């Protein structure tokens, strides 16, 4: 990590990196696999928390990058790699904007994301429902591709 040359910043950088990694993996897992209302709400809440962390990181590194080179060595003061500090400020600002946009989109579309999990709950296994509610087409396990799907189906009329 290039930025850890600045005094007293290594531990905060490590914790911030771990928080971003955990947030990203948990959010991706929840959106793709656990689309329950409680989980989606926790993603929205953690996105707001991480956007606050992004703002704090951007403000911190923007203030640290406004430093002056000194000739004397001071144990608690370093002004090296200030362009890297400015870059981190810019990246944190971009992360803040993206996380706010993500939180707003997820909040506005949370009903669609939650409903996507439940739309396939009533489809029976190995059956495809047609337009007629009383007709199901059950696929033959010994299916061979002859070009015509109806040749290899067993049809049943459910009364």
PDB file of N, CA, C and O in Angstrom, residues 19 99 131:
ATOM      1  N   UNK A  19     -13.697  -3.564   5.359  1.00  0.00           N
ATOM      2  CA  UNK A  19     -15.119  -3.201   5.335  1.00  0.00           C
ATOM      3  C   UNK A  19     -15.659  -3.174   3.912  1.00  0.00           C
ATOM      4  O   UNK A  19     -16.759  -3.667   3.641  1.00  0.00           O
ATOM      5  N   UNK A  99     -22.251   4.653  -4.552  1.00  0.00           N
ATOM      6  CA  UNK A  99     -23.009   4.004  -3.485  1.00  0.00           C
ATOM      7  C   UNK A  99     -24.340   4.703  -3.226  1.00  0.00           C
ATOM      8  O   UNK A  99     -25.341   4.047  -2.947  1.00  0.00           O
ATOM      9  N   UNK A 131     -50.882 -21.906 -21.213  1.00  0.00           N
ATOM     10  CA  UNK A 131     -51.874 -20.857 -21.011  1.00  0.00           C
ATOM     11  C   UNK A 131     -53.122 -21.401 -20.321  1.00  0.00           C
ATOM     12  O   UNK A 131     -53.796 -20.699 -19.591  1.00  0.00           O
TER      13      UNK A 131
END
